[in-house]
């Protein structure tokens, strides 16, 4: 009878850790997810209210006021105007606060807490590599943050557009809070806050220091982007002569001042123009022949938004790369444990 050689048992394949990581991440951060969804829903409802009934009531009140034509006794719905301004300011502030809230949460809980308690090291010792762990920490929250922020940003832009030309005190597009709250730049800043929080959590490995560092670092990058914003797209220049007076109008001003007969640019002394004798003498001494104003008109709204968004995304990419490098240095390139049993 011929002996049959025993065959090695087939390798048992375990399910991919990605689905388990996703489910575990959602379960672990369920309270934060509920808060985020509730915040997005509440803010979306407020913006829909702002762009609909509040805008209509305020626009009607302004029509009543303008119809008075300077009459002493003018009956108009002043509370509707005030209510619109208050809700607009509150919702704009709330949208702008989202990147910093995301940074605070990510720095406090997303990576630092697991490193502080040793949960991350336990996970790495089982069936999940550090790289897969960090990828899950970035990918799923990034999708939720981008989706929620994009929704409220779009609704804010629609609410602002609904009042443009109908409400006399409506904010100009060049008002920086309005500019940020109604464009994709804030979505990129929210993603930046998430990545900054993850990176600071990896660096500190403690929740409380990571919380403060995340918010401060996000504020610093925001300041860099804000400073660079006017220079990310070529500006338009106005050059009125001295008799026309200093240029005015809406837009994001890059630089302004006075021009001499040689074409030199000097700071504007702001003494009041040629109407005042002392000011006329000052301009004559400076050899002023006109004014200049470098600014961005309304047509530059989307170029500035897109360029600033691209800059922010480039910073995000650098920080993501830095996060993986920090993780590698912390773990020594720990390989993923074999997922088969012999």
Short mmCIF file of C-alpha atoms in Angstrom, two decimals:
data_model
loop_
_atom_site.label_atom_id
_atom_site.label_comp_id
_atom_site.label_asym_id
_atom_site.label_seq_id
_atom_site.Cartn_x
_atom_site.Cartn_y
_atom_site.Cartn_z
CA UNK A 1 0.00 0.00 0.00
CA UNK A 2 1.48 3.27 -1.07
CA UNK A 3 1.94 5.78 1.70
CA UNK A 4 0.57 9.19 1.01
CA UNK A 5 2.80 12.05 2.03
CA UNK A 6 1.10 14.37 4.46
CA UNK A 7 0.27 17.71 3.02
CA UNK A 8 0.95 20.92 4.80
CA UNK A 9 -2.18 22.58 6.07
CA UNK A 10 -3.36 25.43 3.92
CA UNK A 11 -2.47 28.85 5.19
CA UNK A 12 -5.30 30.49 6.97
CA UNK A 13 -5.86 33.97 5.63
CA UNK A 14 -7.18 36.57 7.98
CA UNK A 15 -9.43 39.31 6.71
CA UNK A 16 -7.77 42.53 5.71
CA UNK A 17 -7.20 44.80 8.70
CA UNK A 18 -8.55 47.82 6.82
CA UNK A 19 -12.27 47.11 7.40
CA UNK A 20 -11.58 46.19 11.04
CA UNK A 21 -9.57 49.36 11.51
CA UNK A 22 -12.39 51.46 10.06
CA UNK A 23 -15.03 49.87 12.28
CA UNK A 24 -12.81 50.16 15.34
CA UNK A 25 -12.01 53.80 14.55
CA UNK A 26 -15.70 54.68 14.19
CA UNK A 27 -16.55 52.87 17.42
CA UNK A 28 -13.69 54.49 19.34
CA UNK A 29 -14.51 58.03 18.20
CA UNK A 30 -18.30 57.70 18.07
CA UNK A 31 -18.89 60.63 20.46
CA UNK A 32 -16.69 62.93 18.34
CA UNK A 33 -18.47 61.74 15.19
CA UNK A 34 -21.86 62.50 16.72
CA UNK A 35 -20.70 65.97 17.78
CA UNK A 36 -19.29 66.65 14.30
CA UNK A 37 -22.48 65.53 12.54
CA UNK A 38 -24.61 67.53 14.97
CA UNK A 39 -22.46 70.62 14.47
CA UNK A 40 -22.62 70.35 10.68
CA UNK A 41 -26.40 69.83 10.74
CA UNK A 42 -26.99 72.72 13.15
CA UNK A 43 -24.73 75.09 11.20
CA UNK A 44 -26.29 74.04 7.90
CA UNK A 45 -29.77 74.73 9.25
CA UNK A 46 -28.67 78.17 10.50
CA UNK A 47 -27.16 79.01 7.10
CA UNK A 48 -30.30 77.90 5.27
CA UNK A 49 -32.31 80.12 7.62
CA UNK A 50 -29.89 82.97 7.00
CA UNK A 51 -29.97 82.67 3.22
CA UNK A 52 -33.75 82.30 3.09
CA UNK A 53 -36.20 83.90 5.55
CA UNK A 54 -33.66 86.16 7.27
CA UNK A 55 -32.32 87.56 3.99
CA UNK A 56 -35.84 88.16 2.63
CA UNK A 57 -36.95 89.92 5.83
CA UNK A 58 -33.83 92.09 5.97
CA UNK A 59 -34.07 92.99 2.27
CA UNK A 60 -37.72 94.02 2.75
CA UNK A 61 -36.75 96.14 5.74
CA UNK A 62 -34.09 97.92 3.70
CA UNK A 63 -36.62 98.60 0.96
CA UNK A 64 -38.87 100.19 3.57
CA UNK A 65 -36.01 102.27 4.93
CA UNK A 66 -34.85 103.47 1.51
CA UNK A 67 -38.43 104.38 0.58
CA UNK A 68 -38.53 106.82 3.47
CA UNK A 69 -36.13 109.13 1.57
CA UNK A 70 -34.84 110.79 4.72
CA UNK A 71 -38.21 111.26 6.42
CA UNK A 72 -38.06 111.89 10.16
CA UNK A 73 -40.67 109.28 11.03
CA UNK A 74 -39.69 106.16 9.12
CA UNK A 75 -41.43 102.87 9.83
CA UNK A 76 -39.28 99.89 8.90
CA UNK A 77 -38.45 96.51 10.39
CA UNK A 78 -35.20 97.34 12.17
CA UNK A 79 -35.12 94.07 14.19
CA UNK A 80 -34.98 92.11 10.90
CA UNK A 81 -31.86 94.03 9.83
CA UNK A 82 -30.19 93.52 13.20
CA UNK A 83 -31.14 89.83 13.31
CA UNK A 84 -29.60 89.25 9.86
CA UNK A 85 -26.34 90.91 10.91
CA UNK A 86 -26.12 88.94 14.15
CA UNK A 87 -26.80 85.55 12.56
CA UNK A 88 -24.44 86.30 9.67
CA UNK A 89 -21.63 87.21 12.07
CA UNK A 90 -22.27 84.15 14.26
CA UNK A 91 -22.40 81.66 11.40
CA UNK A 92 -19.32 83.17 9.74
CA UNK A 93 -17.38 82.86 12.98
CA UNK A 94 -18.57 79.26 13.39
CA UNK A 95 -17.42 78.28 9.89
CA UNK A 96 -14.01 79.88 10.45
CA UNK A 97 -13.66 78.06 13.77
CA UNK A 98 -14.02 74.60 12.20
CA UNK A 99 -10.32 74.14 11.25
CA UNK A 100 -9.24 74.96 14.80
CA UNK A 101 -11.85 72.64 16.34
CA UNK A 102 -10.65 69.83 14.06
CA UNK A 103 -7.02 70.55 15.02
CA UNK A 104 -7.86 70.49 18.73
CA UNK A 105 -9.72 67.19 18.44
CA UNK A 106 -7.09 65.52 16.26
CA UNK A 107 -4.27 66.62 18.54
CA UNK A 108 -6.09 65.50 21.68
CA UNK A 109 -7.49 62.11 20.74
CA UNK A 110 -6.66 60.87 17.26
CA UNK A 111 -3.05 59.75 17.77
CA UNK A 112 -1.70 61.11 21.05
CA UNK A 113 -4.15 59.31 23.35
CA UNK A 114 -3.45 55.87 21.90
CA UNK A 115 0.30 56.45 22.07
CA UNK A 116 -0.02 57.74 25.63
CA UNK A 117 -2.06 54.75 26.85
CA UNK A 118 -0.12 52.13 24.86
CA UNK A 119 -3.13 51.09 22.75
CA UNK A 120 -1.30 51.88 19.53
CA UNK A 121 1.67 49.69 20.45
CA UNK A 122 -0.68 46.83 21.27
CA UNK A 123 -2.37 47.23 17.89
CA UNK A 124 0.98 47.19 16.08
CA UNK A 125 1.98 44.00 17.91
CA UNK A 126 -1.04 42.19 16.52
CA UNK A 127 -2.11 42.26 12.88
CA UNK A 128 -1.90 45.95 11.96
CA UNK A 129 1.28 47.71 10.88
CA UNK A 130 2.03 51.25 12.05
CA UNK A 131 1.67 52.50 8.47
CA UNK A 132 -1.82 51.02 8.10
CA UNK A 133 -2.74 52.37 11.53
CA UNK A 134 -1.71 55.91 10.60
CA UNK A 135 -3.35 55.67 7.17
CA UNK A 136 -6.66 54.79 8.80
CA UNK A 137 -6.21 57.65 11.26
CA UNK A 138 -5.82 60.07 8.34
CA UNK A 139 -8.11 58.74 5.60
CA UNK A 140 -11.47 58.27 7.32
CA UNK A 141 -11.41 61.47 9.41
CA UNK A 142 -10.19 63.41 6.37
CA UNK A 143 -13.18 62.23 4.33
CA UNK A 144 -15.62 63.23 7.08
CA UNK A 145 -13.94 66.59 7.73
CA UNK A 146 -13.82 67.52 4.05
CA UNK A 147 -17.44 66.48 3.45
CA UNK A 148 -18.81 68.39 6.45
CA UNK A 149 -16.75 71.52 5.92
CA UNK A 150 -17.48 71.61 2.20
CA UNK A 151 -21.21 71.50 2.92
CA UNK A 152 -21.25 74.43 5.35
CA UNK A 153 -18.85 76.46 3.17
CA UNK A 154 -21.11 76.02 0.15
CA UNK A 155 -24.18 77.01 2.18
CA UNK A 156 -22.38 80.07 3.55
CA UNK A 157 -21.48 81.18 0.03
CA UNK A 158 -25.09 80.74 -1.07
CA UNK A 159 -26.37 82.68 1.96
CA UNK A 160 -23.97 85.55 1.26
CA UNK A 161 -24.91 85.58 -2.44
CA UNK A 162 -28.61 85.76 -1.54
CA UNK A 163 -28.06 89.08 0.27
CA UNK A 164 -25.69 90.63 -2.27
CA UNK A 165 -27.30 93.70 -3.84
CA UNK A 166 -30.41 93.39 -1.67
CA UNK A 167 -29.06 94.28 1.77
CA UNK A 168 -27.27 97.61 2.10
CA UNK A 169 -25.04 96.43 4.95
CA UNK A 170 -24.17 93.07 3.39
CA UNK A 171 -20.48 92.23 3.63
CA UNK A 172 -18.28 92.73 0.58
CA UNK A 173 -16.58 89.70 -0.98
CA UNK A 174 -13.23 91.25 0.06
CA UNK A 175 -14.17 91.16 3.74
CA UNK A 176 -11.70 88.52 4.88
CA UNK A 177 -14.05 86.53 7.17
CA UNK A 178 -16.56 86.39 4.31
CA UNK A 179 -13.84 85.50 1.81
CA UNK A 180 -12.59 82.58 3.89
CA UNK A 181 -15.96 81.25 5.08
CA UNK A 182 -17.43 81.02 1.58
CA UNK A 183 -14.70 79.29 -0.41
CA UNK A 184 -12.74 76.02 -0.70
CA UNK A 185 -9.82 77.53 1.19
CA UNK A 186 -11.55 76.84 4.50
CA UNK A 187 -12.04 73.19 3.49
CA UNK A 188 -8.29 72.92 2.89
CA UNK A 189 -7.64 74.65 6.23
CA UNK A 190 -9.86 72.11 8.02
CA UNK A 191 -7.85 69.31 6.41
CA UNK A 192 -4.71 71.12 7.49
CA UNK A 193 -5.98 71.22 11.08
CA UNK A 194 -6.54 67.46 11.00
CA UNK A 195 -3.03 66.70 9.72
CA UNK A 196 -1.43 69.15 12.14
CA UNK A 197 -3.26 67.45 15.00
CA UNK A 198 -2.13 64.00 13.90
CA UNK A 199 1.48 65.12 13.53
CA UNK A 200 1.62 66.90 16.89
CA UNK A 201 0.07 63.85 18.52
CA UNK A 202 2.86 61.69 17.10
CA UNK A 203 5.48 64.14 18.30
CA UNK A 204 4.15 64.76 21.81
CA UNK A 205 2.50 61.37 22.53
CA UNK A 206 0.50 63.19 25.20
CA UNK A 207 -2.98 64.61 24.81
CA UNK A 208 -2.77 67.93 26.64
CA UNK A 209 0.45 69.29 25.05
CA UNK A 210 -0.73 68.08 21.63
CA UNK A 211 -4.00 69.99 22.07
CA UNK A 212 -2.32 73.36 22.60
CA UNK A 213 0.38 72.76 20.00
CA UNK A 214 -2.16 71.75 17.35
CA UNK A 215 -4.21 74.92 17.74
CA UNK A 216 -1.13 77.18 17.83
CA UNK A 217 0.45 75.47 14.82
CA UNK A 218 -2.78 75.67 12.81
CA UNK A 219 -3.02 79.36 13.66
CA UNK A 220 0.56 79.87 12.50
CA UNK A 221 0.01 78.19 9.15
CA UNK A 222 -3.25 80.12 8.72
CA UNK A 223 -1.30 83.35 9.28
CA UNK A 224 1.25 82.31 6.64
CA UNK A 225 -1.47 81.58 4.08
CA UNK A 226 -3.28 84.81 4.92
CA UNK A 227 -0.10 86.84 4.47
CA UNK A 228 0.73 85.19 1.16
CA UNK A 229 -2.83 85.36 -0.20
CA UNK A 230 -2.71 88.82 -1.90
CA UNK A 231 0.50 87.85 -3.73
CA UNK A 232 -0.68 84.52 -5.14
CA UNK A 233 -2.27 86.16 -8.19
CA UNK A 234 -1.21 89.25 -10.20
CA UNK A 235 -2.97 92.36 -8.94
CA UNK A 236 -4.59 95.19 -10.90
CA UNK A 237 -3.23 98.74 -10.61
CA UNK A 238 -5.22 101.99 -10.56
CA UNK A 239 -3.29 105.19 -11.33
CA UNK A 240 -5.53 108.30 -11.01
CA UNK A 241 -3.91 111.70 -11.28
CA UNK A 242 -3.73 114.17 -8.44
CA UNK A 243 -6.84 116.02 -9.49
CA UNK A 244 -8.95 112.85 -9.45
CA UNK A 245 -8.03 112.08 -5.86
CA UNK A 246 -7.04 108.82 -4.18
CA UNK A 247 -8.57 105.67 -5.67
CA UNK A 248 -11.36 103.92 -3.80
CA UNK A 249 -13.67 100.97 -4.18
CA UNK A 250 -13.99 97.39 -2.98
CA UNK A 251 -11.32 94.79 -3.38
CA UNK A 252 -8.34 93.27 -1.60
CA UNK A 253 -5.68 95.98 -1.45
CA UNK A 254 -2.09 94.85 -1.94
CA UNK A 255 -0.35 98.23 -1.86
CA UNK A 256 -1.24 101.91 -2.28
CA UNK A 257 0.38 105.32 -2.08
CA UNK A 258 1.37 108.34 -4.17
CA UNK A 259 3.39 108.67 -7.40
CA UNK A 260 6.04 111.29 -8.15
CA UNK A 261 6.87 112.75 -11.54
CA UNK A 262 9.72 110.25 -11.87
CA UNK A 263 7.38 107.32 -11.28
CA UNK A 264 8.63 106.65 -7.77
CA UNK A 265 6.16 105.21 -5.27
CA UNK A 266 5.86 106.86 -1.87
CA UNK A 267 3.59 106.28 1.12
CA UNK A 268 0.44 108.37 1.10
CA UNK A 269 0.63 111.10 3.77
CA UNK A 270 -3.20 111.02 4.05
CA UNK A 271 -3.47 114.74 4.76
CA UNK A 272 -6.78 115.23 2.99
CA UNK A 273 -5.99 115.99 -0.65
CA UNK A 274 -5.47 119.25 -2.57
CA UNK A 275 -8.59 120.74 -1.02
CA UNK A 276 -6.51 121.73 2.03
CA UNK A 277 -3.68 124.25 1.52
CA UNK A 278 -1.30 122.48 3.92
CA UNK A 279 -1.86 119.18 2.14
CA UNK A 280 -1.31 120.82 -1.26
CA UNK A 281 2.01 122.17 -0.01
CA UNK A 282 3.02 118.74 1.28
CA UNK A 283 2.23 117.09 -2.05
CA UNK A 284 4.16 119.80 -3.93
CA UNK A 285 7.23 119.19 -1.79
CA UNK A 286 7.03 115.47 -2.50
CA UNK A 287 6.54 116.13 -6.24
CA UNK A 288 3.31 114.11 -6.18
CA UNK A 289 1.52 113.85 -9.53
CA UNK A 290 -0.94 111.04 -8.79
CA UNK A 291 -1.84 107.98 -6.79
CA UNK A 292 -1.48 104.25 -7.22
CA UNK A 293 -3.45 101.33 -5.84
CA UNK A 294 -2.60 97.66 -6.41
CA UNK A 295 -5.65 95.55 -5.61
CA UNK A 296 -7.67 92.47 -6.50
CA UNK A 297 -11.15 93.08 -8.00
CA UNK A 298 -14.10 90.71 -7.76
CA UNK A 299 -12.93 88.84 -10.87
CA UNK A 300 -9.94 87.60 -8.85
CA UNK A 301 -12.10 85.89 -6.25
CA UNK A 302 -11.80 82.36 -7.61
CA UNK A 303 -8.15 82.61 -8.73
CA UNK A 304 -7.21 83.72 -5.22
CA UNK A 305 -9.33 81.00 -3.62
CA UNK A 306 -7.87 78.26 -5.80
CA UNK A 307 -4.27 79.41 -5.49
CA UNK A 308 -4.53 79.70 -1.70
CA UNK A 309 -6.22 76.30 -1.57
CA UNK A 310 -3.41 74.80 -3.64
CA UNK A 311 -0.82 76.34 -1.31
CA UNK A 312 -2.60 74.94 1.73
CA UNK A 313 -2.88 71.49 0.16
CA UNK A 314 0.84 71.55 -0.62
CA UNK A 315 1.54 72.27 3.06
CA UNK A 316 -0.82 69.43 3.99
CA UNK A 317 1.12 67.03 1.73
CA UNK A 318 4.41 68.03 3.37
CA UNK A 319 2.94 67.50 6.83
CA UNK A 320 1.54 64.09 5.89
CA UNK A 321 5.00 63.06 4.67
CA UNK A 322 6.47 64.35 7.93
CA UNK A 323 3.93 62.34 9.94
CA UNK A 324 4.95 59.09 8.26
CA UNK A 325 8.63 59.91 8.79
CA UNK A 326 8.01 60.60 12.47
CA UNK A 327 6.08 57.35 12.79
CA UNK A 328 8.91 55.43 11.13
CA UNK A 329 11.50 56.94 13.45
CA UNK A 330 9.33 56.12 16.48
CA UNK A 331 8.71 52.50 15.50
CA UNK A 332 12.01 51.77 13.78
CA UNK A 333 10.13 50.68 10.66
CA UNK A 334 8.26 47.92 12.50
CA UNK A 335 7.03 45.46 9.85
CA UNK A 336 3.55 44.16 9.79
CA UNK A 337 3.17 40.87 11.59
CA UNK A 338 2.46 37.88 9.36
CA UNK A 339 -1.25 37.39 8.84
CA UNK A 340 -1.02 33.64 8.14
CA UNK A 341 -0.70 30.72 10.50
CA UNK A 342 1.25 27.67 9.70
#
